[in-house]
mmCIF file of C-alpha atoms and ligand atoms in Angstrom:
data_model
loop_
_atom_site.group_PDB
_atom_site.id
_atom_site.type_symbol
_atom_site.label_atom_id
_atom_site.label_comp_id
_atom_site.label_asym_id
_atom_site.label_seq_id
_atom_site.Cartn_x
_atom_site.Cartn_y
_atom_site.Cartn_z
ATOM 1 C CA MET F 1 -0.190 -0.205 -0.005
ATOM 2 C CA ASP F 2 0.967 3.317 -0.390
ATOM 3 C CA ASP F 3 1.635 5.519 1.978
ATOM 4 C CA LEU F 4 -0.385 8.901 1.118
ATOM 5 C CA GLU F 5 1.186 10.271 4.256
ATOM 6 C CA SER F 6 4.814 10.503 3.585
ATOM 7 C CA ILE F 7 3.738 11.690 -0.141
ATOM 8 C CA LYS F 8 1.135 14.386 1.950
ATOM 9 C CA ALA F 9 4.295 15.281 4.131
ATOM 10 C CA TYR F 10 6.277 16.311 0.640
ATOM 11 C CA LEU F 11 4.135 17.811 -1.358
ATOM 12 C CA PRO F 12 3.713 21.223 -0.225
ATOM 13 C CA GLU F 13 7.436 21.991 -0.448
ATOM 14 C CA ALA F 14 7.380 19.946 -4.264
ATOM 15 C CA VAL F 15 4.808 22.222 -5.603
ATOM 16 C CA ARG F 16 6.087 25.611 -4.380
ATOM 17 C CA ALA F 17 9.079 24.493 -5.551
ATOM 18 C CA CYS F 18 8.369 23.638 -8.556
ATOM 19 C CA ARG F 19 5.449 26.156 -9.222
ATOM 20 C CA THR F 20 8.551 28.808 -10.088
ATOM 21 C CA HIS F 21 9.185 26.952 -12.994
ATOM 22 C CA SER F 22 6.194 27.810 -14.574
ATOM 23 C CA GLU F 23 7.525 31.325 -15.206
ATOM 24 C CA GLN F 24 9.718 28.889 -18.226
ATOM 25 C CA GLY F 25 6.649 28.886 -19.999
ATOM 26 C CA GLU F 26 3.526 29.972 -21.880
ATOM 27 C CA VAL F 27 0.055 29.762 -21.700
ATOM 28 C CA ALA F 28 -1.574 28.399 -24.788
ATOM 29 C CA ALA F 29 -3.513 31.312 -26.450
ATOM 30 C CA TYR F 30 -3.973 29.480 -29.666
ATOM 31 C CA ILE F 31 -7.635 28.833 -28.897
ATOM 32 C CA PRO F 32 -8.019 32.591 -26.791
ATOM 33 C CA GLU F 33 -10.545 31.328 -24.503
ATOM 34 C CA LEU F 34 -7.268 28.638 -22.758
ATOM 35 C CA SER F 35 -4.973 32.015 -22.148
ATOM 36 C CA LYS F 36 -7.163 33.195 -19.909
ATOM 37 C CA VAL F 37 -6.388 31.281 -16.687
ATOM 38 C CA PRO F 38 -3.282 32.537 -13.950
ATOM 39 C CA SER F 39 -0.180 31.077 -15.619
ATOM 40 C CA ASP F 40 2.108 29.962 -12.656
ATOM 41 C CA ALA F 41 -0.837 27.973 -10.686
ATOM 42 C CA LEU F 42 -0.185 24.208 -9.698
ATOM 43 C CA GLY F 43 -2.157 21.838 -8.259
ATOM 44 C CA ILE F 44 -2.510 17.808 -7.882
ATOM 45 C CA CYS F 45 -4.524 14.914 -6.977
ATOM 46 C CA ILE F 46 -3.291 11.896 -5.971
ATOM 47 C CA LEU F 47 -5.524 8.862 -5.431
ATOM 48 C CA ASP F 48 -5.110 5.554 -3.897
ATOM 49 C CA ARG F 49 -7.710 2.701 -4.942
ATOM 50 C CA TYR F 50 -8.601 2.553 -1.039
ATOM 51 C CA ASP F 51 -10.626 6.160 -2.284
ATOM 52 C CA GLN F 52 -7.195 8.066 -0.007
ATOM 53 C CA TYR F 53 -6.818 10.494 -1.628
ATOM 54 C CA VAL F 54 -4.509 13.466 -0.939
ATOM 55 C CA LEU F 55 -4.729 17.502 -2.359
ATOM 56 C CA GLU F 56 -1.862 20.050 -3.023
ATOM 57 C CA GLY F 57 -2.181 24.189 -4.363
ATOM 58 C CA ASP F 58 -4.551 24.490 -7.111
ATOM 59 C CA VAL F 59 -6.930 21.580 -7.122
ATOM 60 C CA GLU F 60 -9.755 23.688 -7.280
ATOM 61 C CA LEU F 61 -8.716 25.455 -10.498
ATOM 62 C CA PRO F 62 -11.045 24.057 -13.368
ATOM 63 C CA PHE F 63 -9.776 23.245 -16.850
ATOM 64 C CA THR F 64 -10.713 21.042 -19.854
ATOM 65 C CA LEU F 65 -9.569 18.180 -20.627
ATOM 66 C CA GLN F 66 -8.213 19.031 -24.095
ATOM 67 C CA SER F 67 -6.349 16.254 -25.786
ATOM 68 C CA ILE F 68 -6.409 14.511 -22.351
ATOM 69 C CA SER F 69 -9.584 13.050 -23.814
ATOM 70 C CA LYS F 70 -7.997 12.151 -26.597
ATOM 71 C CA VAL F 71 -7.414 8.458 -24.001
ATOM 72 C CA PHE F 72 -10.616 7.514 -23.982
ATOM 73 C CA THR F 73 -12.242 8.465 -27.251
ATOM 74 C CA LEU F 74 -9.846 5.687 -28.094
ATOM 75 C CA ILE F 75 -10.781 2.966 -25.539
ATOM 76 C CA LEU F 76 -15.070 4.763 -26.450
ATOM 77 C CA ALA F 77 -13.706 3.716 -30.145
ATOM 78 C CA LEU F 78 -12.365 0.968 -29.413
ATOM 79 C CA MET F 79 -15.283 -1.090 -27.172
ATOM 80 C CA ASP F 80 -18.192 0.688 -29.994
ATOM 81 C CA HIS F 81 -16.301 -0.371 -33.018
ATOM 82 C CA GLY F 82 -12.843 -3.231 -32.108
ATOM 83 C CA GLU F 83 -8.894 -3.001 -32.956
ATOM 84 C CA ASP F 84 -9.587 -3.691 -36.943
ATOM 85 C CA ALA F 85 -11.339 -1.311 -37.194
ATOM 86 C CA VAL F 86 -9.759 1.699 -35.183
ATOM 87 C CA PHE F 87 -6.713 0.257 -36.697
ATOM 88 C CA SER F 88 -7.979 0.667 -40.202
ATOM 89 C CA LYS F 89 -8.325 4.735 -39.127
ATOM 90 C CA VAL F 90 -5.222 5.040 -37.187
ATOM 91 C CA GLY F 91 -1.664 3.486 -37.161
ATOM 92 C CA LYS F 92 0.076 2.533 -34.194
ATOM 93 C CA GLU F 93 3.459 4.882 -34.383
ATOM 94 C CA PRO F 94 4.884 8.479 -32.486
ATOM 95 C CA THR F 95 5.444 11.049 -35.672
ATOM 96 C CA GLY F 96 8.715 12.860 -34.362
ATOM 97 C CA ASP F 97 6.294 15.892 -36.191
ATOM 98 C CA ASP F 98 3.747 18.615 -33.606
ATOM 99 C CA PHE F 99 0.334 17.357 -32.506
ATOM 100 C CA ASN F 100 -1.424 18.914 -35.476
ATOM 101 C CA SER F 101 1.333 18.476 -38.367
ATOM 102 C CA MET F 102 -0.364 16.877 -41.317
ATOM 103 C CA LEU F 103 3.023 16.793 -43.023
ATOM 104 C CA LYS F 104 3.034 12.680 -42.846
ATOM 105 C CA LEU F 105 -0.855 12.803 -43.759
ATOM 106 C CA GLU F 106 1.086 13.063 -47.716
ATOM 107 C CA LEU F 107 4.010 11.798 -47.342
ATOM 108 C CA VAL F 108 3.297 8.639 -46.138
ATOM 109 C CA GLU F 109 1.769 5.982 -47.915
ATOM 110 C CA PRO F 110 -2.304 4.683 -46.389
ATOM 111 C CA GLY F 111 -2.202 8.449 -45.791
ATOM 112 C CA ILE F 112 -3.741 7.554 -42.654
ATOM 113 C CA PRO F 113 -3.412 9.493 -38.984
ATOM 114 C CA PHE F 114 0.788 8.443 -37.473
ATOM 115 C CA ASN F 115 -1.408 7.289 -34.061
ATOM 116 C CA PRO F 116 -4.914 8.649 -32.453
ATOM 117 C CA MET F 117 -2.687 10.705 -29.831
ATOM 118 C CA ILE F 118 -2.369 13.404 -32.286
ATOM 119 C CA ASN F 119 -5.345 15.972 -33.923
ATOM 120 C CA ALA F 120 -5.162 13.403 -37.170
ATOM 121 C CA GLY F 121 -5.623 10.922 -35.450
ATOM 122 C CA ALA F 122 -8.171 12.056 -32.632
ATOM 123 C CA ILE F 123 -10.302 12.924 -35.118
ATOM 124 C CA ALA F 124 -10.546 10.390 -37.002
ATOM 125 C CA ILE F 125 -10.740 8.443 -33.516
ATOM 126 C CA SER F 126 -14.543 11.319 -33.311
ATOM 127 C CA SER F 127 -15.655 9.679 -36.298
ATOM 128 C CA LEU F 128 -16.204 6.506 -35.387
ATOM 129 C CA ILE F 129 -18.147 6.790 -31.563
ATOM 130 C CA ALA F 130 -21.244 5.175 -32.140
ATOM 131 C CA GLY F 131 -24.163 7.640 -32.658
ATOM 132 C CA SER F 132 -26.933 8.370 -34.932
ATOM 133 C CA SER F 133 -26.293 11.821 -34.711
ATOM 134 C CA PRO F 134 -23.225 14.280 -33.112
ATOM 135 C CA GLN F 135 -25.637 15.149 -30.105
ATOM 136 C CA GLU F 136 -25.324 11.333 -29.517
ATOM 137 C CA LYS F 137 -22.218 10.390 -29.916
ATOM 138 C CA SER F 138 -20.988 14.260 -27.650
ATOM 139 C CA GLU F 139 -24.132 13.100 -24.916
ATOM 140 C CA ARG F 140 -21.983 8.928 -25.357
ATOM 141 C CA VAL F 141 -18.377 10.903 -24.688
ATOM 142 C CA LEU F 142 -20.150 12.890 -21.753
ATOM 143 C CA THR F 143 -22.450 10.398 -20.237
ATOM 144 C CA PHE F 144 -19.143 8.160 -20.173
ATOM 145 C CA PHE F 145 -16.522 10.545 -18.642
ATOM 146 C CA ARG F 146 -18.893 10.892 -15.925
ATOM 147 C CA GLN F 147 -19.418 7.017 -15.258
ATOM 148 C CA ILE F 148 -15.195 7.244 -15.468
ATOM 149 C CA THR F 149 -14.835 10.491 -12.902
ATOM 150 C CA ARG F 150 -18.277 9.109 -10.673
ATOM 151 C CA ASN F 151 -19.022 12.948 -10.862
ATOM 152 C CA HIS F 152 -21.941 13.530 -12.639
ATOM 153 C CA THR F 153 -21.855 17.400 -12.518
ATOM 154 C CA ILE F 154 -18.587 16.723 -15.550
ATOM 155 C CA ASP F 155 -19.647 18.680 -18.121
ATOM 156 C CA ILE F 156 -18.881 21.095 -21.497
ATOM 157 C CA ASN F 157 -16.987 24.508 -20.856
ATOM 158 C CA HIS F 158 -19.198 25.725 -23.780
ATOM 159 C CA ASP F 159 -16.679 29.241 -23.775
ATOM 160 C CA VAL F 160 -14.045 26.902 -24.380
ATOM 161 C CA TYR F 161 -15.784 24.932 -26.916
ATOM 162 C CA ARG F 162 -16.777 28.244 -29.700
ATOM 163 C CA SER F 163 -13.308 29.423 -28.908
ATOM 164 C CA GLU F 164 -11.852 26.344 -30.017
ATOM 165 C CA ALA F 165 -14.782 25.754 -33.383
ATOM 166 C CA ALA F 166 -14.131 29.247 -34.058
ATOM 167 C CA SER F 167 -10.236 29.099 -34.207
ATOM 168 C CA ALA F 168 -9.673 25.811 -35.805
ATOM 169 C CA HIS F 169 -8.098 26.567 -39.279
ATOM 170 C CA ARG F 170 -5.525 24.356 -38.555
ATOM 171 C CA ASN F 171 -7.608 20.799 -37.648
ATOM 172 C CA ARG F 172 -10.334 21.812 -40.220
ATOM 173 C CA SER F 173 -7.741 21.933 -43.498
ATOM 174 C CA LEU F 174 -6.376 18.501 -41.351
ATOM 175 C CA SER F 175 -10.238 16.890 -41.281
ATOM 176 C CA TYR F 176 -10.692 17.766 -45.397
ATOM 177 C CA PHE F 177 -7.661 16.281 -46.448
ATOM 178 C CA LEU F 178 -8.813 12.667 -43.767
ATOM 179 C CA LYS F 179 -12.170 13.313 -45.764
ATOM 180 C CA ASP F 180 -10.273 13.714 -48.482
ATOM 181 C CA ASN F 181 -8.288 10.376 -48.325
ATOM 182 C CA GLY F 182 -10.889 8.356 -47.764
ATOM 183 C CA VAL F 183 -9.799 8.085 -44.117
ATOM 184 C CA LEU F 184 -13.294 10.631 -42.273
ATOM 185 C CA THR F 185 -16.407 9.825 -43.976
ATOM 186 C CA GLY F 186 -19.666 11.265 -43.971
ATOM 187 C CA ASP F 187 -19.883 15.528 -42.391
ATOM 188 C CA VAL F 188 -16.406 16.833 -41.640
ATOM 189 C CA GLU F 189 -17.868 19.811 -39.883
ATOM 190 C CA GLU F 190 -19.793 17.082 -37.873
ATOM 191 C CA VAL F 191 -16.709 15.028 -37.020
ATOM 192 C CA LEU F 192 -14.987 18.268 -35.636
ATOM 193 C CA ASP F 193 -17.875 19.446 -33.690
ATOM 194 C CA VAL F 194 -18.202 15.763 -31.452
ATOM 195 C CA TYR F 195 -14.313 16.070 -31.642
ATOM 196 C CA PHE F 196 -13.836 19.723 -30.258
ATOM 197 C CA ARG F 197 -16.591 19.120 -27.914
ATOM 198 C CA HIS F 198 -15.083 16.353 -25.688
ATOM 199 C CA CYS F 199 -11.393 18.529 -25.524
ATOM 200 C CA SER F 200 -14.210 21.204 -24.436
ATOM 201 C CA ILE F 201 -14.916 19.060 -21.040
ATOM 202 C CA GLN F 202 -13.935 20.937 -18.072
ATOM 203 C CA VAL F 203 -13.089 19.107 -14.830
ATOM 204 C CA THR F 204 -10.078 19.414 -11.932
ATOM 205 C CA CYS F 205 -7.600 17.596 -10.821
ATOM 206 C CA MET F 206 -9.483 14.894 -8.874
ATOM 207 C CA ASP F 207 -11.351 13.834 -11.956
ATOM 208 C CA VAL F 208 -8.590 13.282 -13.094
ATOM 209 C CA ALA F 209 -7.095 10.829 -10.861
ATOM 210 C CA ARG F 210 -10.095 8.901 -11.082
ATOM 211 C CA MET F 211 -9.833 8.292 -14.874
ATOM 212 C CA ALA F 212 -6.139 7.892 -14.547
ATOM 213 C CA LEU F 213 -6.661 5.175 -11.026
ATOM 214 C CA LEU F 214 -9.032 3.429 -13.430
ATOM 215 C CA LEU F 215 -6.743 3.462 -15.462
ATOM 216 C CA ALA F 216 -3.483 2.309 -13.459
ATOM 217 C CA CYS F 217 -6.116 -0.693 -12.102
ATOM 218 C CA ASP F 218 -6.623 -1.925 -15.710
ATOM 219 C CA GLY F 219 -10.509 -1.029 -15.960
ATOM 220 C CA THR F 220 -11.779 -2.517 -12.815
ATOM 221 C CA ASP F 221 -13.601 0.196 -10.945
ATOM 222 C CA PRO F 222 -11.276 -0.089 -7.723
ATOM 223 C CA ALA F 223 -14.470 0.590 -5.607
ATOM 224 C CA THR F 224 -16.613 -2.144 -7.198
ATOM 225 C CA GLY F 225 -15.168 -4.647 -8.964
ATOM 226 C CA GLN F 226 -16.899 -3.595 -11.857
ATOM 227 C CA GLN F 227 -14.808 -4.435 -15.233
ATOM 228 C CA LEU F 228 -16.381 -0.449 -16.864
ATOM 229 C CA ILE F 229 -12.865 -1.055 -20.345
ATOM 230 C CA PRO F 230 -12.071 -4.161 -21.169
ATOM 231 C CA ARG F 231 -8.274 -4.583 -19.825
ATOM 232 C CA ARG F 232 -6.668 -4.922 -23.256
ATOM 233 C CA TYR F 233 -7.967 -1.342 -24.426
ATOM 234 C CA VAL F 234 -6.943 -0.121 -21.044
ATOM 235 C CA GLN F 235 -3.645 -2.189 -22.053
ATOM 236 C CA ILE F 236 -3.517 -0.273 -25.664
ATOM 237 C CA ALA F 237 -4.104 3.295 -24.556
ATOM 238 C CA LYS F 238 -1.515 2.944 -22.155
ATOM 239 C CA THR F 239 1.177 1.797 -24.097
ATOM 240 C CA PHE F 240 0.612 4.974 -26.551
ATOM 241 C CA MET F 241 0.933 6.675 -23.468
ATOM 242 C CA ILE F 242 3.808 5.833 -22.849
ATOM 243 C CA THR F 243 4.973 6.034 -26.747
ATOM 244 C CA CYS F 244 2.959 9.582 -27.648
ATOM 245 C CA GLY F 245 1.378 11.043 -24.623
ATOM 246 C CA MET F 246 3.588 13.504 -24.559
ATOM 247 C CA TYR F 247 4.440 14.910 -27.646
ATOM 248 C CA ASN F 248 7.360 15.342 -28.715
ATOM 249 C CA ALA F 249 8.656 15.439 -25.667
ATOM 250 C CA SER F 250 7.564 11.289 -24.206
ATOM 251 C CA GLY F 251 10.445 9.722 -24.771
ATOM 252 C CA GLU F 252 12.199 11.930 -22.301
ATOM 253 C CA PHE F 253 9.171 11.778 -19.669
ATOM 254 C CA ALA F 254 9.779 7.782 -19.732
ATOM 255 C CA ILE F 255 12.920 8.481 -18.877
ATOM 256 C CA GLY F 256 12.353 11.790 -16.409
ATOM 257 C CA VAL F 257 8.722 9.548 -14.485
ATOM 258 C CA GLY F 258 8.625 6.651 -16.445
ATOM 259 C CA LEU F 259 4.617 7.007 -16.651
ATOM 260 C CA PRO F 260 1.785 5.983 -18.794
ATOM 261 C CA ALA F 261 0.979 10.211 -18.947
ATOM 262 C CA LYS F 262 -1.727 12.279 -21.199
ATOM 263 C CA SER F 263 -1.234 15.455 -20.746
ATOM 264 C CA GLY F 264 -2.604 18.514 -22.531
ATOM 265 C CA VAL F 265 -2.923 22.227 -23.894
ATOM 266 C CA SER F 266 -4.690 23.833 -20.590
ATOM 267 C CA GLY F 267 -1.691 22.468 -18.618
ATOM 268 C CA GLY F 268 -3.546 19.424 -17.816
ATOM 269 C CA ILE F 269 -2.105 16.184 -17.061
ATOM 270 C CA LEU F 270 -3.327 12.517 -16.422
ATOM 271 C CA THR F 271 -0.363 9.631 -14.590
ATOM 272 C CA LEU F 272 -1.051 7.452 -12.777
ATOM 273 C CA VAL F 273 1.096 4.051 -11.531
ATOM 274 C CA PRO F 274 0.318 0.878 -12.525
ATOM 275 C CA GLY F 275 -1.499 -1.317 -10.112
ATOM 276 C CA ARG F 276 -1.272 1.669 -7.190
ATOM 277 C CA LEU F 277 -2.770 5.840 -8.038
ATOM 278 C CA GLY F 278 -3.945 7.851 -10.078
ATOM 279 C CA ILE F 279 -2.812 11.078 -10.589
ATOM 280 C CA GLY F 280 -4.037 14.342 -12.046
ATOM 281 C CA VAL F 281 -2.269 17.557 -12.428
ATOM 282 C CA VAL F 282 -3.126 20.709 -13.482
ATOM 283 C CA GLY F 283 -0.580 23.717 -14.776
ATOM 284 C CA PRO F 284 -1.658 26.016 -17.269
ATOM 285 C CA ALA F 285 2.226 27.729 -18.343
ATOM 286 C CA LEU F 286 3.678 25.085 -21.460
ATOM 287 C CA ASN F 287 7.073 24.464 -22.856
ATOM 288 C CA ASN F 288 8.388 25.152 -25.896
ATOM 289 C CA LYS F 289 6.932 20.759 -26.027
ATOM 290 C CA GLY F 290 3.542 21.519 -24.959
ATOM 291 C CA ASN F 291 3.552 20.404 -21.928
ATOM 292 C CA SER F 292 2.581 21.145 -18.208
ATOM 293 C CA VAL F 293 5.897 22.776 -17.568
ATOM 294 C CA ALA F 294 6.632 22.874 -13.856
ATOM 295 C CA GLY F 295 3.762 20.164 -13.624
ATOM 296 C CA VAL F 296 6.550 17.888 -15.407
ATOM 297 C CA GLN F 297 8.874 19.151 -13.229
ATOM 298 C CA LEU F 298 6.853 17.961 -10.549
ATOM 299 C CA LEU F 299 6.078 14.783 -11.279
ATOM 300 C CA GLU F 300 9.848 14.590 -12.622
ATOM 301 C CA THR F 301 10.206 15.090 -8.758
ATOM 302 C CA LEU F 302 7.879 12.673 -6.620
ATOM 303 C CA SER F 303 8.644 9.805 -9.559
ATOM 304 C CA THR F 304 12.933 10.081 -7.964
ATOM 305 C CA ARG F 305 11.648 10.803 -4.875
ATOM 306 C CA PHE F 306 9.024 7.806 -4.294
ATOM 307 C CA GLU F 307 10.866 5.816 -7.334
ATOM 308 C CA TRP F 308 7.465 5.096 -9.235
ATOM 309 C CA SER F 309 9.238 4.347 -12.551
ATOM 310 C CA MET F 310 8.309 1.312 -14.463
ATOM 311 C CA PHE F 311 11.248 0.662 -16.335
HETATM 312 N N1 LIG L 401 -8.676 20.801 -28.491
HETATM 313 C C1 LIG L 401 -6.879 20.852 -28.807
HETATM 314 C C2 LIG L 401 -6.788 21.290 -30.952
HETATM 315 O O1 LIG L 401 -7.541 20.069 -31.488
HETATM 316 C C3 LIG L 401 -5.983 19.821 -27.967
HETATM 317 C C4 LIG L 401 -5.297 19.608 -28.460
HETATM 318 C C5 LIG L 401 -3.927 18.965 -27.449
HETATM 319 O O2 LIG L 401 -4.474 19.667 -26.104
HETATM 320 O O3 LIG L 401 -2.348 18.612 -27.851
HETATM 321 O O4 LIG L 401 -6.221 21.836 -30.698
#
């Protein structure tokens, strides 16, 4: 059993020291609404399988899931269609390119996105969510997030959603490219709408820690023993988190922290210690790779101190 007491004793000083690193980063502004947050915020929630948790820092700060949502829309698409259908639309490899790049879609045959963690891949995955309309698909996604966070008040931040929908020129061009390549079928704007909405789901560190704990427990709710996600799909999701969850710093994070993780441009990070802990972090100032600068620093500090690395 993890000694949450010693983590709790260690956290205040670790958060204080790591918060200062925020100065080296910048809050994402390409989605205008995202820039309206305090850049030096840093918060963390660490939750164990016995429902004991520690909170430190700006844990009340709401933030949108952004790319963290991609882990779970991938899982939903796998649950809806199985591996063969999903991996006919997206690959399994890291790109080495930016998260919103379209370079390899043209350069590498057969023109499917390299993986479901980059924007092109996640948009392709959004098209696979079951439902007869974009509204029904978005409802299904939201219901799933409410279930896995055990928080029925979770909702879309409509200001962020509208802000992204109005400024997503790059994602639009990617998506029309995917349509031309035959990856997307149907109405492109409807697929994008599902994507924008799941990126705009608003959470706190505690919600993210609960989602992470479910992955740490291989898809079984530790409180009830209920298998909410098939183990195989959790395994696939965690593998993508290791290989491409932290953008082009995934290798660096694997070496420095050694845990599966997914970050988002809002400064959130979801990570987990297999079988033991779910962790949610928020720190909106991003480094030049797009990850929370203070958040990564904090996770490195904690992983070193408590020997969390899987490797
Ligand atoms: N909604 C964001 C976008 O599509 C997500 C990006 C991210 O968090 O990496 O640009």
